[in-house]
Amino acid sequence: MKKCLFSALFLISLLFNSCSDGALDGSLASENSELETIKSRVARIEKETEWADELEKDRLFTDLTSQKENSIIITTDIEGLYPSFSDFGSLDISSLEYKFQASAEEICNTLTSFNEEKLYSYFLSNYRFNYVFFAQELRKGWKNEFGQKFPELQAEKDFKLFDRFILGQAFTSDNLIQIPARFYCNMGFVDVTLYMSTTQEKSLYKIKIVRWEKNV
């Protein structure tokens, strides 16, 4: 009786491990396949999509920045006061938790070097389609606003799409953090808003391009 019971348990264990390994392999293969098709999705959408105003769920509709007035331009000589740009807003990020500030900086550094696979991985699984829209709009705007062909990822290790970035004052609701960011390059700058989760670090709902400014 003991031998029969031992044999049955052994067979069940083998079956469970086999199913687990198969599910894991399938999950990894699916994720790799998804990452490999990022550029093909962008290219297809660029050809097939007629762009209009984006429709979002309620939590992505509300612009929290509109609920507060922009700060006036001030100096940094007075303790507790922060500078601001009239066309951007305050640079005070003191209210942002350090872990989310670090997450925003990492995401912005990834965008600066335009590491597409890494940038794509920051988007929450149910919102990864928003990366495709952002990448397409960035490429299209680069040509239309800057009058230059978009510089696709170069082989050089130190390649950068933008030279630097700054973060603006964050606005937080129950489940959403909006962080404005400005990215500078030799042709001008691009203002974007990061829509981040309040429950997970390095997790994006979307990146929205707000403004293009070409150097005169």
PDB file of C-alpha atoms in Angstrom:
ATOM      1  CA  MET A   1       0.000   0.000   0.000  1.00  0.00           C
ATOM      2  CA  LYS A   2       2.815   2.397   0.900  1.00  0.00           C
ATOM      3  CA  LYS A   3       4.591   1.660  -2.409  1.00  0.00           C
ATOM      4  CA  CYS A   4       1.430   2.448  -4.392  1.00  0.00           C
ATOM      5  CA  LEU A   5       0.915   5.708  -2.497  1.00  0.00           C
ATOM      6  CA  PHE A   6       4.548   6.742  -3.022  1.00  0.00           C
ATOM      7  CA  SER A   7       4.327   5.998  -6.771  1.00  0.00           C
ATOM      8  CA  ALA A   8       1.132   8.041  -7.125  1.00  0.00           C
ATOM      9  CA  LEU A   9       2.666  11.031  -5.362  1.00  0.00           C
ATOM     10  CA  PHE A  10       5.790  10.789  -7.511  1.00  0.00           C
ATOM     11  CA  LEU A  11       3.730  10.808 -10.738  1.00  0.00           C
ATOM     12  CA  ILE A  12       1.659  13.794  -9.571  1.00  0.00           C
ATOM     13  CA  SER A  13       4.851  15.729  -8.756  1.00  0.00           C
ATOM     14  CA  LEU A  14       6.277  15.068 -12.221  1.00  0.00           C
ATOM     15  CA  LEU A  15       3.066  16.164 -13.886  1.00  0.00           C
ATOM     16  CA  PHE A  16       2.911  19.406 -11.851  1.00  0.00           C
ATOM     17  CA  ASN A  17       6.539  20.349 -12.597  1.00  0.00           C
ATOM     18  CA  SER A  18       6.060  19.635 -16.292  1.00  0.00           C
ATOM     19  CA  CYS A  19       2.989  21.883 -16.498  1.00  0.00           C
ATOM     20  CA  SER A  20       4.706  24.675 -14.526  1.00  0.00           C
ATOM     21  CA  ASP A  21       7.793  24.644 -16.756  1.00  0.00           C
ATOM     22  CA  GLY A  22       5.636  24.685 -19.874  1.00  0.00           C
ATOM     23  CA  ALA A  23       3.604  27.650 -18.644  1.00  0.00           C
ATOM     24  CA  LEU A  24       6.769  29.568 -17.729  1.00  0.00           C
ATOM     25  CA  ASP A  25       8.403  28.888 -21.087  1.00  0.00           C
ATOM     26  CA  GLY A  26       5.229  29.954 -22.862  1.00  0.00           C
ATOM     27  CA  SER A  27       5.035  33.185 -20.833  1.00  0.00           C
ATOM     28  CA  LEU A  28       8.668  34.103 -21.574  1.00  0.00           C
ATOM     29  CA  ALA A  29       8.284  33.330 -25.254  1.00  0.00           C
ATOM     30  CA  SER A  30       5.157  35.454 -25.423  1.00  0.00           C
ATOM     31  CA  GLU A  31       6.849  38.416 -23.718  1.00  0.00           C
ATOM     32  CA  ASN A  32       9.925  38.204 -25.975  1.00  0.00           C
ATOM     33  CA  SER A  33       7.716  38.046 -29.024  1.00  0.00           C
ATOM     34  CA  GLU A  34       5.825  41.102 -27.835  1.00  0.00           C
ATOM     35  CA  LEU A  35       9.004  43.121 -27.350  1.00  0.00           C
ATOM     36  CA  GLU A  36      10.339  42.150 -30.775  1.00  0.00           C
ATOM     37  CA  THR A  37       7.281  43.586 -32.509  1.00  0.00           C
ATOM     38  CA  ILE A  38       7.398  47.093 -31.002  1.00  0.00           C
ATOM     39  CA  LYS A  39       8.848  48.774 -34.089  1.00  0.00           C
ATOM     40  CA  SER A  40       6.623  46.837 -36.465  1.00  0.00           C
ATOM     41  CA  ARG A  41       3.566  48.010 -34.511  1.00  0.00           C
ATOM     42  CA  VAL A  42       4.727  51.614 -34.692  1.00  0.00           C
ATOM     43  CA  ALA A  43       5.332  51.353 -38.438  1.00  0.00           C
ATOM     44  CA  ARG A  44       1.952  49.735 -39.060  1.00  0.00           C
ATOM     45  CA  ILE A  45       0.030  52.250 -36.971  1.00  0.00           C
ATOM     46  CA  GLU A  46       1.850  55.124 -38.658  1.00  0.00           C
ATOM     47  CA  LYS A  47       0.585  53.911 -42.049  1.00  0.00           C
ATOM     48  CA  GLU A  48      -2.928  52.872 -41.063  1.00  0.00           C
ATOM     49  CA  THR A  49      -4.036  55.311 -38.358  1.00  0.00           C
ATOM     50  CA  GLU A  50      -5.810  58.593 -39.013  1.00  0.00           C
ATOM     51  CA  TRP A  51      -5.046  60.535 -35.854  1.00  0.00           C
ATOM     52  CA  ALA A  52      -7.675  62.342 -33.794  1.00  0.00           C
ATOM     53  CA  ASP A  53      -7.982  63.435 -30.175  1.00  0.00           C
ATOM     54  CA  GLU A  54      -7.165  60.505 -27.897  1.00  0.00           C
ATOM     55  CA  LEU A  55      -9.944  59.098 -25.771  1.00  0.00           C
ATOM     56  CA  GLU A  56      -8.942  57.900 -22.328  1.00  0.00           C
ATOM     57  CA  LYS A  57     -10.565  56.515 -19.246  1.00  0.00           C
ATOM     58  CA  ASP A  58     -11.765  59.031 -16.633  1.00  0.00           C
ATOM     59  CA  ARG A  59      -8.635  58.845 -14.537  1.00  0.00           C
ATOM     60  CA  LEU A  60      -6.507  59.760 -17.553  1.00  0.00           C
ATOM     61  CA  PHE A  61      -8.856  62.541 -18.665  1.00  0.00           C
ATOM     62  CA  THR A  62      -8.373  64.834 -15.686  1.00  0.00           C
ATOM     63  CA  ASP A  63      -5.481  67.248 -15.952  1.00  0.00           C
ATOM     64  CA  LEU A  64      -4.518  67.787 -12.349  1.00  0.00           C
ATOM     65  CA  THR A  65      -2.213  70.666 -13.305  1.00  0.00           C
ATOM     66  CA  SER A  66      -5.222  72.746 -14.371  1.00  0.00           C
ATOM     67  CA  GLN A  67      -6.498  72.704 -10.809  1.00  0.00           C
ATOM     68  CA  LYS A  68      -3.593  74.772  -9.574  1.00  0.00           C
ATOM     69  CA  GLU A  69      -2.233  78.093 -10.759  1.00  0.00           C
ATOM     70  CA  ASN A  70       1.309  78.266 -12.087  1.00  0.00           C
ATOM     71  CA  SER A  71       3.804  79.858  -9.725  1.00  0.00           C
ATOM     72  CA  ILE A  72       5.382  83.156 -10.599  1.00  0.00           C
ATOM     73  CA  ILE A  73       9.064  83.313 -11.535  1.00  0.00           C
ATOM     74  CA  ILE A  74      11.163  83.560  -8.387  1.00  0.00           C
ATOM     75  CA  THR A  75      14.757  83.106  -7.309  1.00  0.00           C
ATOM     76  CA  THR A  76      16.302  80.238  -5.354  1.00  0.00           C
ATOM     77  CA  ASP A  77      17.892  82.568  -2.786  1.00  0.00           C
ATOM     78  CA  ILE A  78      14.933  82.271  -0.414  1.00  0.00           C
ATOM     79  CA  GLU A  79      14.783  78.990   1.491  1.00  0.00           C
ATOM     80  CA  GLY A  80      11.686  76.938   0.731  1.00  0.00           C
ATOM     81  CA  LEU A  81      10.936  78.704  -2.566  1.00  0.00           C
ATOM     82  CA  TYR A  82      11.531  77.233  -6.000  1.00  0.00           C
ATOM     83  CA  PRO A  83      11.995  78.663  -9.509  1.00  0.00           C
ATOM     84  CA  SER A  84       9.406  78.180 -12.229  1.00  0.00           C
ATOM     85  CA  PHE A  85       8.963  78.799 -15.939  1.00  0.00           C
ATOM     86  CA  SER A  86       5.905  80.700 -17.113  1.00  0.00           C
ATOM     87  CA  ASP A  87       5.398  78.166 -19.939  1.00  0.00           C
ATOM     88  CA  PHE A  88       6.151  75.087 -17.832  1.00  0.00           C
ATOM     89  CA  GLY A  89       5.296  75.613 -14.183  1.00  0.00           C
ATOM     90  CA  SER A  90       7.084  75.200 -10.878  1.00  0.00           C
ATOM     91  CA  LEU A  91      10.237  73.108 -10.496  1.00  0.00           C
ATOM     92  CA  ASP A  92       9.281  72.224  -6.937  1.00  0.00           C
ATOM     93  CA  ILE A  93       9.288  68.419  -6.695  1.00  0.00           C
ATOM     94  CA  SER A  94       9.615  68.333  -2.898  1.00  0.00           C
ATOM     95  CA  SER A  95       6.117  66.871  -2.455  1.00  0.00           C
ATOM     96  CA  LEU A  96       6.979  63.839  -4.592  1.00  0.00           C
ATOM     97  CA  GLU A  97       8.025  60.743  -2.633  1.00  0.00           C
ATOM     98  CA  TYR A  98      11.655  59.879  -3.256  1.00  0.00           C
ATOM     99  CA  LYS A  99      10.846  56.445  -4.719  1.00  0.00           C
ATOM    100  CA  PHE A 100       8.591  58.027  -7.353  1.00  0.00           C
ATOM    101  CA  GLN A 101      11.093  60.791  -8.050  1.00  0.00           C
ATOM    102  CA  ALA A 102      13.760  58.130  -8.619  1.00  0.00           C
ATOM    103  CA  SER A 103      11.351  56.193 -10.857  1.00  0.00           C
ATOM    104  CA  ALA A 104      10.564  59.300 -12.926  1.00  0.00           C
ATOM    105  CA  GLU A 105      14.259  60.112 -13.312  1.00  0.00           C
ATOM    106  CA  GLU A 106      15.041  56.563 -14.449  1.00  0.00           C
ATOM    107  CA  ILE A 107      12.212  56.657 -16.998  1.00  0.00           C
ATOM    108  CA  CYS A 108      13.377  60.058 -18.271  1.00  0.00           C
ATOM    109  CA  ASN A 109      16.977  58.854 -18.553  1.00  0.00           C
ATOM    110  CA  THR A 110      15.721  55.909 -20.601  1.00  0.00           C
ATOM    111  CA  LEU A 111      13.795  58.263 -22.886  1.00  0.00           C
ATOM    112  CA  THR A 112      16.844  60.526 -23.191  1.00  0.00           C
ATOM    113  CA  SER A 113      18.882  57.634 -24.605  1.00  0.00           C
ATOM    114  CA  PHE A 114      15.735  56.296 -26.334  1.00  0.00           C
ATOM    115  CA  ASN A 115      16.124  52.704 -25.248  1.00  0.00           C
ATOM    116  CA  GLU A 116      12.823  51.502 -26.719  1.00  0.00           C
ATOM    117  CA  GLU A 117      12.685  48.035 -25.187  1.00  0.00           C
ATOM    118  CA  LYS A 118      13.421  49.342 -21.698  1.00  0.00           C
ATOM    119  CA  LEU A 119      11.008  52.260 -22.068  1.00  0.00           C
ATOM    120  CA  TYR A 120       8.288  49.882 -23.287  1.00  0.00           C
ATOM    121  CA  SER A 121       8.813  47.667 -20.237  1.00  0.00           C
ATOM    122  CA  TYR A 122       7.849  50.511 -17.866  1.00  0.00           C
ATOM    123  CA  PHE A 123       4.273  50.583 -19.176  1.00  0.00           C
ATOM    124  CA  LEU A 124       1.713  48.606 -17.199  1.00  0.00           C
ATOM    125  CA  SER A 125       0.637  45.518 -19.122  1.00  0.00           C
ATOM    126  CA  ASN A 126      -2.890  46.792 -19.844  1.00  0.00           C
ATOM    127  CA  TYR A 127      -1.542  50.122 -21.124  1.00  0.00           C
ATOM    128  CA  ARG A 128       1.357  49.058 -23.328  1.00  0.00           C
ATOM    129  CA  PHE A 129      -0.569  50.121 -26.426  1.00  0.00           C
ATOM    130  CA  ASN A 130       0.026  53.702 -25.209  1.00  0.00           C
ATOM    131  CA  TYR A 131       3.749  53.243 -25.804  1.00  0.00           C
ATOM    132  CA  VAL A 132       3.073  52.559 -29.479  1.00  0.00           C
ATOM    133  CA  PHE A 133       1.043  55.770 -29.753  1.00  0.00           C
ATOM    134  CA  PHE A 134       3.749  57.782 -27.966  1.00  0.00           C
ATOM    135  CA  ALA A 135       6.604  56.432 -30.113  1.00  0.00           C
ATOM    136  CA  GLN A 136       4.661  57.138 -33.303  1.00  0.00           C
ATOM    137  CA  GLU A 137       3.794  60.677 -32.206  1.00  0.00           C
ATOM    138  CA  LEU A 138       7.411  61.356 -31.204  1.00  0.00           C
ATOM    139  CA  ARG A 139       8.712  60.293 -34.612  1.00  0.00           C
ATOM    140  CA  LYS A 140       6.032  62.232 -36.479  1.00  0.00           C
ATOM    141  CA  GLY A 141       6.466  65.366 -34.371  1.00  0.00           C
ATOM    142  CA  TRP A 142      10.253  65.298 -34.727  1.00  0.00           C
ATOM    143  CA  LYS A 143       9.900  65.674 -38.474  1.00  0.00           C
ATOM    144  CA  ASN A 144       6.961  68.099 -38.448  1.00  0.00           C
ATOM    145  CA  GLU A 145       8.083  70.338 -35.574  1.00  0.00           C
ATOM    146  CA  PHE A 146      11.878  70.212 -35.824  1.00  0.00           C
ATOM    147  CA  GLY A 147      12.042  69.710 -39.590  1.00  0.00           C
ATOM    148  CA  GLN A 148      14.509  66.842 -39.190  1.00  0.00           C
ATOM    149  CA  LYS A 149      14.420  63.124 -39.861  1.00  0.00           C
ATOM    150  CA  PHE A 150      14.016  61.224 -36.616  1.00  0.00           C
ATOM    151  CA  PRO A 151      17.437  59.921 -35.489  1.00  0.00           C
ATOM    152  CA  GLU A 152      16.828  56.192 -35.103  1.00  0.00           C
ATOM    153  CA  LEU A 153      18.837  54.366 -32.466  1.00  0.00           C
ATOM    154  CA  GLN A 154      22.521  54.591 -33.266  1.00  0.00           C
ATOM    155  CA  ALA A 155      25.182  51.938 -32.751  1.00  0.00           C
ATOM    156  CA  GLU A 156      27.257  54.285 -30.571  1.00  0.00           C
ATOM    157  CA  LYS A 157      27.090  53.404 -26.897  1.00  0.00           C
ATOM    158  CA  ASP A 158      26.729  57.050 -25.833  1.00  0.00           C
ATOM    159  CA  PHE A 159      23.920  57.913 -28.280  1.00  0.00           C
ATOM    160  CA  LYS A 160      21.355  60.322 -26.849  1.00  0.00           C
ATOM    161  CA  LEU A 161      18.127  61.564 -28.367  1.00  0.00           C
ATOM    162  CA  PHE A 162      18.022  64.421 -25.842  1.00  0.00           C
ATOM    163  CA  ASP A 163      20.843  66.207 -24.049  1.00  0.00           C
ATOM    164  CA  ARG A 164      19.133  66.657 -20.681  1.00  0.00           C
ATOM    165  CA  PHE A 165      15.770  66.933 -18.930  1.00  0.00           C
ATOM    166  CA  ILE A 166      14.111  68.699 -16.003  1.00  0.00           C
ATOM    167  CA  LEU A 167      11.139  67.622 -13.873  1.00  0.00           C
ATOM    168  CA  GLY A 168       8.300  69.896 -12.795  1.00  0.00           C
ATOM    169  CA  GLN A 169       5.903  69.913  -9.873  1.00  0.00           C
ATOM    170  CA  ALA A 170       3.986  66.658  -9.588  1.00  0.00           C
ATOM    171  CA  PHE A 171       0.223  66.411  -9.120  1.00  0.00           C
ATOM    172  CA  THR A 172      -1.160  63.373  -7.331  1.00  0.00           C
ATOM    173  CA  SER A 173      -4.605  61.825  -7.017  1.00  0.00           C
ATOM    174  CA  ASP A 174      -5.604  58.514  -5.401  1.00  0.00           C
ATOM    175  CA  ASN A 175      -4.211  56.281  -8.141  1.00  0.00           C
ATOM    176  CA  LEU A 176      -2.359  58.604 -10.500  1.00  0.00           C
ATOM    177  CA  ILE A 177       0.728  60.815 -10.462  1.00  0.00           C
ATOM    178  CA  GLN A 178       1.207  63.380 -13.236  1.00  0.00           C
ATOM    179  CA  ILE A 179       4.783  64.602 -13.605  1.00  0.00           C
ATOM    180  CA  PRO A 180       5.686  67.218 -16.225  1.00  0.00           C
ATOM    181  CA  ALA A 181       9.114  66.857 -17.824  1.00  0.00           C
ATOM    182  CA  ARG A 182      11.004  68.947 -20.381  1.00  0.00           C
ATOM    183  CA  PHE A 183      13.579  67.329 -22.680  1.00  0.00           C
ATOM    184  CA  TYR A 184      16.206  69.486 -24.372  1.00  0.00           C
ATOM    185  CA  CYS A 185      18.101  68.818 -27.599  1.00  0.00           C
ATOM    186  CA  ASN A 186      20.132  71.040 -29.941  1.00  0.00           C
ATOM    187  CA  MET A 187      17.007  71.830 -31.995  1.00  0.00           C
ATOM    188  CA  GLY A 188      14.756  72.893 -29.110  1.00  0.00           C
ATOM    189  CA  PHE A 189      12.774  71.103 -26.422  1.00  0.00           C
ATOM    190  CA  VAL A 190       9.786  68.808 -25.952  1.00  0.00           C
ATOM    191  CA  ASP A 191       7.432  68.986 -22.973  1.00  0.00           C
ATOM    192  CA  VAL A 192       5.734  65.756 -21.885  1.00  0.00           C
ATOM    193  CA  THR A 193       3.633  64.541 -18.982  1.00  0.00           C
ATOM    194  CA  LEU A 194       4.332  61.205 -17.318  1.00  0.00           C
ATOM    195  CA  TYR A 195       1.226  59.426 -16.027  1.00  0.00           C
ATOM    196  CA  MET A 196       2.497  57.075 -13.316  1.00  0.00           C
ATOM    197  CA  SER A 197       0.908  54.595 -10.934  1.00  0.00           C
ATOM    198  CA  THR A 198       0.810  55.449  -7.222  1.00  0.00           C
ATOM    199  CA  THR A 199       0.987  51.784  -6.227  1.00  0.00           C
ATOM    200  CA  GLN A 200       3.945  50.537  -8.297  1.00  0.00           C
ATOM    201  CA  GLU A 201       7.330  52.082  -8.931  1.00  0.00           C
ATOM    202  CA  LYS A 202       8.514  52.573 -12.535  1.00  0.00           C
ATOM    203  CA  SER A 203       4.991  51.941 -13.808  1.00  0.00           C
ATOM    204  CA  LEU A 204       3.444  54.102 -16.525  1.00  0.00           C
ATOM    205  CA  TYR A 205      -0.073  54.485 -17.856  1.00  0.00           C
ATOM    206  CA  LYS A 206       1.094  56.720 -20.685  1.00  0.00           C
ATOM    207  CA  ILE A 207       3.455  59.504 -21.775  1.00  0.00           C
ATOM    208  CA  LYS A 208       1.697  62.485 -23.338  1.00  0.00           C
ATOM    209  CA  ILE A 209       3.540  65.003 -25.533  1.00  0.00           C
ATOM    210  CA  VAL A 210       2.311  68.455 -24.517  1.00  0.00           C
ATOM    211  CA  ARG A 211       4.445  70.915 -26.454  1.00  0.00           C
ATOM    212  CA  TRP A 212       7.205  71.263 -29.037  1.00  0.00           C
ATOM    213  CA  GLU A 213       9.472  74.336 -29.137  1.00  0.00           C
ATOM    214  CA  LYS A 214      12.023  74.795 -31.905  1.00  0.00           C
ATOM    215  CA  ASN A 215      15.047  77.004 -31.385  1.00  0.00           C
ATOM    216  CA  VAL A 216      14.906  80.195 -33.424  1.00  0.00           C
TER     217      VAL A 216
END
